[in-house]
């Protein structure tokens, strides 16, 4: 109930809404409205209350709250439950545990801070308190395990579209799933699958987004290659808005993908990619590959045209470097 009140307060902006209107719209007494307002205040919201005019939202907590998150997810159905933590080692670890215990598809674990945030290739993920989005979702698609890379690309498309809605910056995808602003990494995606008989049992979709980090939040070795939405746009960005926008985009594309397959996701990815049509050196598990990435294959590999004209699908690479850059 308090999230519906919060949504109504947010929608009316600087204007007051009368207790009578809230009570009529939500079908509860004015005393019950007042109790819900007190609940929101206890969660850190500042609400101006005037006996004559009613209520208006005057300030939000800097922490993520359940009512706010639920409000941002209105109109979506994928998220089946949210677990919101102050500090965890890694939302990824927690989501894995929940999935093993039978958690439903759409279980979403979010933390204000991670003490051991994990990235791809054994790297760590910088996760300072209250500044980023650190979340992991349990997915249970009925798909062969070989399709898991397509889900990674889908996630990148959803996140790219969501962030483009919120910040006026050029955001592109570097294969397979890093989002870049001005060549610097803004987010990380880590999909980890568990399978049985070559079919997916569950996937843990981990997402880290550098929302309001400042230069000082990054260790020296990352300062050159990482940025945040705040650094790039000069504005503080609401983290609940980021989560809401992502879930909406992801839900839409995920359902489309499960219904119709990879073709649309493939075209959307190619349109957002910054990696295509530029000579590059890819450090693959089988050695370095030099060529021009030209498209995705139907299964989600990167198709690279080599100097002799042959085309090679690359399924994984630790790094993709522009050929004119020093490596
Ligand atoms: C990458 O290396 O680019 C992927 C980084 C993924 C980080 C996210 S933050 C939420 C989730 N929990 C983790 O420990 N990792 C992922």
mmCIF file of C-alpha atoms and ligand atoms in Angstrom:
data_model
loop_
_atom_site.group_PDB
_atom_site.id
_atom_site.type_symbol
_atom_site.label_atom_id
_atom_site.label_comp_id
_atom_site.label_asym_id
_atom_site.label_seq_id
_atom_site.Cartn_x
_atom_site.Cartn_y
_atom_site.Cartn_z
ATOM 1 C CA UNK A 1 0.000 0.000 0.000
ATOM 2 C CA UNK A 2 2.749 2.479 0.940
ATOM 3 C CA UNK A 3 4.322 2.061 -2.516
ATOM 4 C CA UNK A 4 1.043 3.067 -4.175
ATOM 5 C CA UNK A 5 0.914 6.170 -1.984
ATOM 6 C CA UNK A 6 4.529 6.894 -2.873
ATOM 7 C CA UNK A 7 3.772 6.606 -6.591
ATOM 8 C CA UNK A 8 0.837 9.026 -6.245
ATOM 9 C CA UNK A 9 2.973 11.488 -4.272
ATOM 10 C CA UNK A 10 5.724 11.252 -6.880
ATOM 11 C CA UNK A 11 3.266 11.814 -9.707
ATOM 12 C CA UNK A 12 1.907 14.986 -8.146
ATOM 13 C CA UNK A 13 5.435 16.443 -7.798
ATOM 14 C CA UNK A 14 5.415 19.741 -5.897
ATOM 15 C CA UNK A 15 1.627 19.755 -5.496
ATOM 16 C CA UNK A 16 -0.148 18.506 -2.413
ATOM 17 C CA UNK A 17 -2.606 15.601 -2.628
ATOM 18 C CA UNK A 18 -5.421 15.678 -0.106
ATOM 19 C CA UNK A 19 -5.825 12.844 2.371
ATOM 20 C CA UNK A 20 -9.383 12.544 1.115
ATOM 21 C CA UNK A 21 -8.284 11.936 -2.479
ATOM 22 C CA UNK A 22 -5.687 9.359 -1.407
ATOM 23 C CA UNK A 23 -8.251 7.618 0.741
ATOM 24 C CA UNK A 24 -10.825 7.544 -2.081
ATOM 25 C CA UNK A 25 -8.335 6.350 -4.743
ATOM 26 C CA UNK A 26 -6.897 3.598 -2.565
ATOM 27 C CA UNK A 27 -10.106 2.588 -0.802
ATOM 28 C CA UNK A 28 -8.746 2.908 2.735
ATOM 29 C CA UNK A 29 -9.553 5.297 5.618
ATOM 30 C CA UNK A 30 -7.733 8.578 6.165
ATOM 31 C CA UNK A 31 -6.286 7.157 9.388
ATOM 32 C CA UNK A 32 -4.894 4.230 7.394
ATOM 33 C CA UNK A 33 -3.387 6.717 4.893
ATOM 34 C CA UNK A 34 -1.744 8.584 7.765
ATOM 35 C CA UNK A 35 -0.264 5.312 9.109
ATOM 36 C CA UNK A 36 1.198 4.530 5.677
ATOM 37 C CA UNK A 37 2.660 8.051 5.487
ATOM 38 C CA UNK A 38 4.349 7.458 8.859
ATOM 39 C CA UNK A 39 5.744 4.195 7.482
ATOM 40 C CA UNK A 40 7.261 6.037 4.504
ATOM 41 C CA UNK A 41 8.774 8.617 6.870
ATOM 42 C CA UNK A 42 10.311 5.814 8.925
ATOM 43 C CA UNK A 43 11.968 4.611 5.691
ATOM 44 C CA UNK A 44 13.624 7.984 5.202
ATOM 45 C CA UNK A 45 11.122 9.885 3.030
ATOM 46 C CA UNK A 46 10.357 13.475 4.021
ATOM 47 C CA UNK A 47 6.668 14.197 3.566
ATOM 48 C CA UNK A 48 5.142 17.634 4.134
ATOM 49 C CA UNK A 49 1.750 17.279 5.784
ATOM 50 C CA UNK A 50 -0.703 20.176 5.877
ATOM 51 C CA UNK A 51 -4.115 19.813 7.546
ATOM 52 C CA UNK A 52 -5.641 21.963 4.812
ATOM 53 C CA UNK A 53 -3.775 20.760 1.679
ATOM 54 C CA UNK A 54 -2.823 17.161 2.390
ATOM 55 C CA UNK A 55 0.535 15.539 1.673
ATOM 56 C CA UNK A 56 3.478 16.117 -0.655
ATOM 57 C CA UNK A 57 6.840 14.451 -1.120
ATOM 58 C CA UNK A 58 9.672 16.745 0.001
ATOM 59 C CA UNK A 59 12.656 14.395 0.053
ATOM 60 C CA UNK A 60 13.747 10.851 -0.671
ATOM 61 C CA UNK A 61 16.156 8.632 1.265
ATOM 62 C CA UNK A 62 19.492 8.148 -0.411
ATOM 63 C CA UNK A 63 19.049 4.419 0.198
ATOM 64 C CA UNK A 64 17.005 2.135 -1.991
ATOM 65 C CA UNK A 65 13.709 1.232 -0.344
ATOM 66 C CA UNK A 66 11.161 -1.481 -1.058
ATOM 67 C CA UNK A 67 8.228 0.899 -1.667
ATOM 68 C CA UNK A 68 10.261 2.895 -4.138
ATOM 69 C CA UNK A 69 11.490 -0.198 -5.962
ATOM 70 C CA UNK A 70 8.013 -1.712 -6.084
ATOM 71 C CA UNK A 71 6.679 1.584 -7.378
ATOM 72 C CA UNK A 72 9.258 1.617 -10.195
ATOM 73 C CA UNK A 73 8.323 -1.949 -11.125
ATOM 74 C CA UNK A 74 4.631 -1.243 -11.499
ATOM 75 C CA UNK A 75 3.316 -2.619 -14.778
ATOM 76 C CA UNK A 76 5.934 -5.399 -14.852
ATOM 77 C CA UNK A 77 5.383 -9.045 -13.900
ATOM 78 C CA UNK A 78 8.799 -10.706 -14.198
ATOM 79 C CA UNK A 79 10.097 -9.870 -10.715
ATOM 80 C CA UNK A 80 8.544 -12.391 -8.341
ATOM 81 C CA UNK A 81 10.248 -11.153 -5.169
ATOM 82 C CA UNK A 82 12.911 -8.665 -4.103
ATOM 83 C CA UNK A 83 15.545 -9.289 -1.450
ATOM 84 C CA UNK A 84 17.136 -5.983 -0.509
ATOM 85 C CA UNK A 85 20.313 -6.032 1.600
ATOM 86 C CA UNK A 86 22.513 -3.388 3.179
ATOM 87 C CA UNK A 87 25.771 -5.258 2.610
ATOM 88 C CA UNK A 88 26.534 -8.701 1.149
ATOM 89 C CA UNK A 89 29.670 -10.410 -0.131
ATOM 90 C CA UNK A 90 28.130 -10.724 -3.605
ATOM 91 C CA UNK A 91 24.502 -10.619 -4.767
ATOM 92 C CA UNK A 92 25.575 -13.294 -7.245
ATOM 93 C CA UNK A 93 26.482 -15.727 -4.436
ATOM 94 C CA UNK A 94 23.211 -15.080 -2.647
ATOM 95 C CA UNK A 95 21.113 -15.526 -5.769
ATOM 96 C CA UNK A 96 22.904 -18.824 -6.514
ATOM 97 C CA UNK A 97 22.052 -20.067 -3.033
ATOM 98 C CA UNK A 98 18.417 -19.019 -3.381
ATOM 99 C CA UNK A 99 18.160 -20.659 -6.811
ATOM 100 C CA UNK A 100 19.560 -23.928 -5.404
ATOM 101 C CA UNK A 101 16.917 -23.720 -2.679
ATOM 102 C CA UNK A 102 14.203 -23.461 -5.355
ATOM 103 C CA UNK A 103 13.690 -19.676 -5.694
ATOM 104 C CA UNK A 104 11.269 -18.732 -8.469
ATOM 105 C CA UNK A 105 12.220 -17.120 -11.752
ATOM 106 C CA UNK A 106 12.327 -13.372 -11.197
ATOM 107 C CA UNK A 107 13.766 -13.487 -7.669
ATOM 108 C CA UNK A 108 15.847 -10.320 -7.512
ATOM 109 C CA UNK A 109 18.671 -9.781 -5.019
ATOM 110 C CA UNK A 110 19.831 -6.181 -4.601
ATOM 111 C CA UNK A 111 22.489 -4.802 -2.249
ATOM 112 C CA UNK A 112 23.582 -1.314 -1.271
ATOM 113 C CA UNK A 113 27.152 -2.591 -1.081
ATOM 114 C CA UNK A 114 29.170 -5.702 -1.965
ATOM 115 C CA UNK A 115 32.298 -6.634 -0.069
ATOM 116 C CA UNK A 116 33.442 -9.213 -2.685
ATOM 117 C CA UNK A 117 31.678 -8.197 -5.892
ATOM 118 C CA UNK A 118 32.745 -10.533 -8.693
ATOM 119 C CA UNK A 119 33.389 -9.720 -12.337
ATOM 120 C CA UNK A 120 34.172 -11.874 -15.374
ATOM 121 C CA UNK A 121 37.512 -13.682 -15.702
ATOM 122 C CA UNK A 122 37.984 -13.745 -11.914
ATOM 123 C CA UNK A 123 38.133 -9.949 -11.638
ATOM 124 C CA UNK A 124 36.542 -8.058 -8.758
ATOM 125 C CA UNK A 125 33.751 -5.499 -9.118
ATOM 126 C CA UNK A 126 34.067 -2.148 -7.328
ATOM 127 C CA UNK A 127 30.882 -1.878 -5.221
ATOM 128 C CA UNK A 128 30.946 1.113 -2.818
ATOM 129 C CA UNK A 129 27.896 1.610 -0.582
ATOM 130 C CA UNK A 130 24.936 3.540 -1.974
ATOM 131 C CA UNK A 131 26.633 4.547 -5.219
ATOM 132 C CA UNK A 132 25.946 1.782 -7.674
ATOM 133 C CA UNK A 133 23.378 -0.802 -8.615
ATOM 134 C CA UNK A 134 24.455 -4.306 -7.633
ATOM 135 C CA UNK A 135 21.823 -6.902 -8.418
ATOM 136 C CA UNK A 136 21.343 -10.520 -9.459
ATOM 137 C CA UNK A 137 18.194 -12.138 -10.814
ATOM 138 C CA UNK A 138 17.244 -15.809 -10.932
ATOM 139 C CA UNK A 139 16.057 -16.854 -14.405
ATOM 140 C CA UNK A 140 14.680 -20.251 -15.349
ATOM 141 C CA UNK A 141 14.317 -20.258 -19.134
ATOM 142 C CA UNK A 142 13.451 -23.615 -20.669
ATOM 143 C CA UNK A 143 16.383 -23.613 -23.109
ATOM 144 C CA UNK A 144 19.389 -25.718 -24.106
ATOM 145 C CA UNK A 145 22.572 -24.608 -22.335
ATOM 146 C CA UNK A 146 24.157 -23.587 -25.658
ATOM 147 C CA UNK A 147 21.685 -20.671 -25.817
ATOM 148 C CA UNK A 148 23.034 -19.042 -22.641
ATOM 149 C CA UNK A 149 25.372 -16.645 -24.551
ATOM 150 C CA UNK A 150 22.311 -15.227 -26.328
ATOM 151 C CA UNK A 151 20.866 -14.281 -22.940
ATOM 152 C CA UNK A 152 24.064 -12.383 -22.166
ATOM 153 C CA UNK A 153 23.710 -10.354 -25.353
ATOM 154 C CA UNK A 154 20.013 -9.787 -24.630
ATOM 155 C CA UNK A 155 20.886 -8.461 -21.169
ATOM 156 C CA UNK A 156 23.367 -6.000 -22.674
ATOM 157 C CA UNK A 157 20.751 -4.715 -25.119
ATOM 158 C CA UNK A 158 18.175 -4.272 -22.332
ATOM 159 C CA UNK A 159 20.646 -2.430 -20.109
ATOM 160 C CA UNK A 160 21.883 -0.219 -22.923
ATOM 161 C CA UNK A 161 18.330 0.788 -23.871
ATOM 162 C CA UNK A 162 17.457 1.444 -20.209
ATOM 163 C CA UNK A 163 20.483 3.667 -19.558
ATOM 164 C CA UNK A 164 19.936 5.573 -22.807
ATOM 165 C CA UNK A 165 16.450 6.458 -21.515
ATOM 166 C CA UNK A 166 17.951 7.985 -18.376
ATOM 167 C CA UNK A 167 21.130 9.803 -19.411
ATOM 168 C CA UNK A 168 21.782 11.937 -22.478
ATOM 169 C CA UNK A 169 25.063 10.182 -23.338
ATOM 170 C CA UNK A 170 26.275 8.018 -26.214
ATOM 171 C CA UNK A 171 26.212 4.501 -24.773
ATOM 172 C CA UNK A 172 27.353 1.540 -26.844
ATOM 173 C CA UNK A 173 27.965 -2.163 -26.359
ATOM 174 C CA UNK A 174 31.452 -3.630 -26.565
ATOM 175 C CA UNK A 175 31.283 -7.335 -27.378
ATOM 176 C CA UNK A 176 29.950 -9.298 -25.709
ATOM 177 C CA UNK A 177 28.277 -7.246 -23.013
ATOM 178 C CA UNK A 178 30.251 -4.291 -21.653
ATOM 179 C CA UNK A 179 28.535 -0.922 -21.922
ATOM 180 C CA UNK A 180 30.815 1.989 -22.719
ATOM 181 C CA UNK A 181 30.487 5.762 -22.589
ATOM 182 C CA UNK A 182 33.312 7.545 -24.387
ATOM 183 C CA UNK A 183 35.284 4.292 -24.495
ATOM 184 C CA UNK A 184 35.040 3.791 -20.708
ATOM 185 C CA UNK A 185 33.165 0.972 -19.010
ATOM 186 C CA UNK A 186 29.958 1.925 -17.242
ATOM 187 C CA UNK A 187 28.525 -1.473 -16.276
ATOM 188 C CA UNK A 188 29.265 -5.158 -16.098
ATOM 189 C CA UNK A 189 27.109 -8.192 -16.799
ATOM 190 C CA UNK A 190 27.857 -11.662 -15.458
ATOM 191 C CA UNK A 191 25.574 -14.550 -16.405
ATOM 192 C CA UNK A 192 26.259 -17.841 -14.650
ATOM 193 C CA UNK A 193 24.296 -20.932 -15.655
ATOM 194 C CA UNK A 194 23.584 -24.214 -13.998
ATOM 195 C CA UNK A 195 22.489 -27.047 -16.287
ATOM 196 C CA UNK A 196 21.275 -30.626 -16.263
ATOM 197 C CA UNK A 197 21.452 -32.871 -19.330
ATOM 198 C CA UNK A 198 22.581 -29.858 -21.381
ATOM 199 C CA UNK A 199 19.412 -27.880 -20.496
ATOM 200 C CA UNK A 200 19.463 -24.763 -18.359
ATOM 201 C CA UNK A 201 18.278 -25.318 -14.761
ATOM 202 C CA UNK A 202 18.779 -21.711 -13.827
ATOM 203 C CA UNK A 203 20.774 -18.677 -14.831
ATOM 204 C CA UNK A 204 21.941 -16.037 -12.372
ATOM 205 C CA UNK A 205 21.982 -12.711 -14.195
ATOM 206 C CA UNK A 206 24.347 -10.397 -12.314
ATOM 207 C CA UNK A 207 24.452 -6.720 -13.152
ATOM 208 C CA UNK A 208 26.717 -4.020 -11.794
ATOM 209 C CA UNK A 209 26.080 -0.420 -12.844
ATOM 210 C CA UNK A 210 28.360 2.440 -11.869
ATOM 211 C CA UNK A 211 25.654 5.003 -11.234
ATOM 212 C CA UNK A 212 26.877 7.717 -8.857
ATOM 213 C CA UNK A 213 30.506 6.748 -8.308
ATOM 214 C CA UNK A 214 33.011 9.603 -8.377
ATOM 215 C CA UNK A 215 36.619 9.459 -9.631
ATOM 216 C CA UNK A 216 37.814 8.835 -6.065
ATOM 217 C CA UNK A 217 35.791 5.624 -5.842
ATOM 218 C CA UNK A 218 37.970 3.880 -8.439
ATOM 219 C CA UNK A 219 41.381 2.352 -7.767
ATOM 220 C CA UNK A 220 44.116 3.974 -9.876
ATOM 221 C CA UNK A 221 44.279 1.104 -12.395
ATOM 222 C CA UNK A 222 40.566 1.476 -13.228
ATOM 223 C CA UNK A 223 40.352 5.273 -13.402
ATOM 224 C CA UNK A 224 41.463 5.259 -17.057
ATOM 225 C CA UNK A 225 39.041 2.599 -18.221
ATOM 226 C CA UNK A 226 35.928 2.983 -16.044
ATOM 227 C CA UNK A 227 33.386 5.750 -15.584
ATOM 228 C CA UNK A 228 29.960 6.269 -13.985
ATOM 229 C CA UNK A 229 26.663 7.727 -15.159
ATOM 230 C CA UNK A 230 27.283 10.633 -12.805
ATOM 231 C CA UNK A 231 30.796 11.360 -14.080
ATOM 232 C CA UNK A 232 29.613 11.068 -17.687
ATOM 233 C CA UNK A 233 26.434 13.142 -17.358
ATOM 234 C CA UNK A 234 27.385 15.533 -14.546
ATOM 235 C CA UNK A 235 24.119 14.644 -12.768
ATOM 236 C CA UNK A 236 23.245 12.355 -9.882
ATOM 237 C CA UNK A 237 21.063 9.546 -11.218
ATOM 238 C CA UNK A 238 18.293 7.859 -9.202
ATOM 239 C CA UNK A 239 19.284 4.217 -8.697
ATOM 240 C CA UNK A 240 15.693 3.015 -8.366
ATOM 241 C CA UNK A 241 14.952 4.605 -11.753
ATOM 242 C CA UNK A 242 17.872 2.645 -13.203
ATOM 243 C CA UNK A 243 16.575 -0.642 -11.773
ATOM 244 C CA UNK A 244 13.011 0.069 -12.930
ATOM 245 C CA UNK A 245 14.071 1.034 -16.448
ATOM 246 C CA UNK A 246 16.269 -2.063 -16.754
ATOM 247 C CA UNK A 247 13.624 -4.497 -15.529
ATOM 248 C CA UNK A 248 11.061 -3.045 -17.962
ATOM 249 C CA UNK A 249 13.416 -3.337 -20.928
ATOM 250 C CA UNK A 250 14.638 -6.763 -19.896
ATOM 251 C CA UNK A 251 11.160 -8.178 -19.320
ATOM 252 C CA UNK A 252 10.017 -6.998 -22.752
ATOM 253 C CA UNK A 253 13.035 -8.394 -24.620
ATOM 254 C CA UNK A 254 13.204 -11.630 -22.617
ATOM 255 C CA UNK A 255 9.588 -12.475 -23.378
ATOM 256 C CA UNK A 256 10.079 -11.549 -27.034
ATOM 257 C CA UNK A 257 13.161 -13.774 -27.178
ATOM 258 C CA UNK A 258 11.423 -16.755 -25.534
ATOM 259 C CA UNK A 259 8.519 -16.349 -27.967
ATOM 260 C CA UNK A 260 10.298 -15.577 -31.216
ATOM 261 C CA UNK A 261 13.967 -16.479 -30.856
ATOM 262 C CA UNK A 262 17.198 -14.543 -31.185
ATOM 263 C CA UNK A 263 16.804 -12.709 -34.527
ATOM 264 C CA UNK A 264 15.390 -9.422 -33.182
ATOM 265 C CA UNK A 265 17.841 -9.335 -30.261
ATOM 266 C CA UNK A 266 20.671 -9.934 -32.742
ATOM 267 C CA UNK A 267 19.651 -6.901 -34.842
ATOM 268 C CA UNK A 268 19.175 -4.706 -31.776
ATOM 269 C CA UNK A 269 22.594 -5.726 -30.441
ATOM 270 C CA UNK A 270 24.282 -5.023 -33.777
ATOM 271 C CA UNK A 271 22.666 -1.579 -33.944
ATOM 272 C CA UNK A 272 24.006 -0.672 -30.477
ATOM 273 C CA UNK A 273 27.461 -2.253 -30.826
ATOM 274 C CA UNK A 274 30.626 -0.160 -30.929
ATOM 275 C CA UNK A 275 32.781 -3.207 -31.701
ATOM 276 C CA UNK A 276 31.656 -3.890 -35.271
ATOM 277 C CA UNK A 277 33.380 -2.868 -38.526
ATOM 278 C CA UNK A 278 36.607 -1.714 -36.829
ATOM 279 C CA UNK A 279 39.835 -3.739 -37.053
ATOM 280 C CA UNK A 280 40.481 -5.440 -33.717
ATOM 281 C CA UNK A 281 42.652 -7.927 -31.910
ATOM 282 C CA UNK A 282 40.730 -10.507 -29.863
ATOM 283 C CA UNK A 283 42.479 -12.441 -27.141
ATOM 284 C CA UNK A 284 40.634 -15.788 -27.354
ATOM 285 C CA UNK A 285 41.361 -18.920 -25.297
ATOM 286 C CA UNK A 286 42.896 -20.369 -28.498
ATOM 287 C CA UNK A 287 45.222 -17.378 -29.077
ATOM 288 C CA UNK A 288 45.065 -13.890 -30.560
ATOM 289 C CA UNK A 289 42.767 -13.298 -33.545
ATOM 290 C CA UNK A 290 43.144 -10.195 -35.719
ATOM 291 C CA UNK A 291 40.414 -9.091 -38.089
ATOM 292 C CA UNK A 292 37.285 -7.027 -38.529
ATOM 293 C CA UNK A 293 34.219 -8.089 -36.501
ATOM 294 C CA UNK A 294 31.323 -7.859 -38.950
ATOM 295 C CA UNK A 295 28.224 -9.221 -37.194
ATOM 296 C CA UNK A 296 26.872 -11.702 -34.683
ATOM 297 C CA UNK A 297 26.196 -15.272 -35.748
ATOM 298 C CA UNK A 298 22.752 -16.812 -35.168
ATOM 299 C CA UNK A 299 24.073 -18.405 -31.992
ATOM 300 C CA UNK A 300 25.544 -15.182 -30.609
ATOM 301 C CA UNK A 301 29.231 -15.580 -31.521
ATOM 302 C CA UNK A 302 31.139 -12.633 -32.985
ATOM 303 C CA UNK A 303 31.868 -13.179 -36.674
ATOM 304 C CA UNK A 304 35.345 -11.863 -37.510
ATOM 305 C CA UNK A 305 36.583 -11.379 -41.084
ATOM 306 C CA UNK A 306 40.289 -12.263 -41.250
ATOM 307 C CA UNK A 307 42.875 -10.696 -43.587
ATOM 308 C CA UNK A 308 42.498 -13.589 -46.074
ATOM 309 C CA UNK A 309 38.734 -13.015 -46.308
ATOM 310 C CA UNK A 310 37.673 -16.052 -44.286
ATOM 311 C CA UNK A 311 35.124 -15.519 -41.548
ATOM 312 C CA UNK A 312 35.712 -16.950 -38.089
ATOM 313 C CA UNK A 313 33.088 -17.159 -35.311
ATOM 314 C CA UNK A 314 34.608 -16.181 -31.956
ATOM 315 C CA UNK A 315 32.696 -17.524 -28.959
ATOM 316 C CA UNK A 316 34.701 -15.982 -26.133
ATOM 317 C CA UNK A 317 37.561 -13.558 -25.738
ATOM 318 C CA UNK A 318 39.175 -12.054 -22.682
ATOM 319 C CA UNK A 319 39.782 -8.748 -24.429
ATOM 320 C CA UNK A 320 38.835 -7.023 -27.654
ATOM 321 C CA UNK A 321 41.277 -4.255 -28.522
ATOM 322 C CA UNK A 322 41.077 -1.797 -31.382
ATOM 323 C CA UNK A 323 44.042 -2.535 -33.641
ATOM 324 C CA UNK A 324 45.214 1.067 -33.674
ATOM 325 C CA UNK A 325 45.430 1.180 -29.836
ATOM 326 C CA UNK A 326 48.519 0.189 -27.875
ATOM 327 C CA UNK A 327 47.969 -3.148 -26.145
HETATM 328 C C1 LIG B 1 32.136 -7.817 -15.478
HETATM 329 O O1 LIG B 1 33.224 -8.331 -15.223
HETATM 330 O O2 LIG B 1 32.052 -6.900 -16.305
HETATM 331 C C2 LIG B 1 30.882 -8.305 -14.795
HETATM 332 C C3 LIG B 1 30.637 -7.599 -13.493
HETATM 333 C C4 LIG B 1 29.361 -8.039 -12.813
HETATM 334 C C5 LIG B 1 29.175 -7.367 -11.484
HETATM 335 C C6 LIG B 1 27.855 -7.696 -10.861
HETATM 336 S S1 LIG B 1 27.466 -6.652 -9.493
HETATM 337 C C7 LIG B 1 26.123 -7.655 -9.081
HETATM 338 C C8 LIG B 1 26.573 -9.087 -9.266
HETATM 339 N N1 LIG B 1 27.254 -9.549 -8.080
HETATM 340 C C9 LIG B 1 28.533 -9.810 -8.311
HETATM 341 O O3 LIG B 1 29.338 -10.215 -7.453
HETATM 342 N N2 LIG B 1 28.828 -9.565 -9.597
HETATM 343 C C10 LIG B 1 27.673 -9.105 -10.329
#
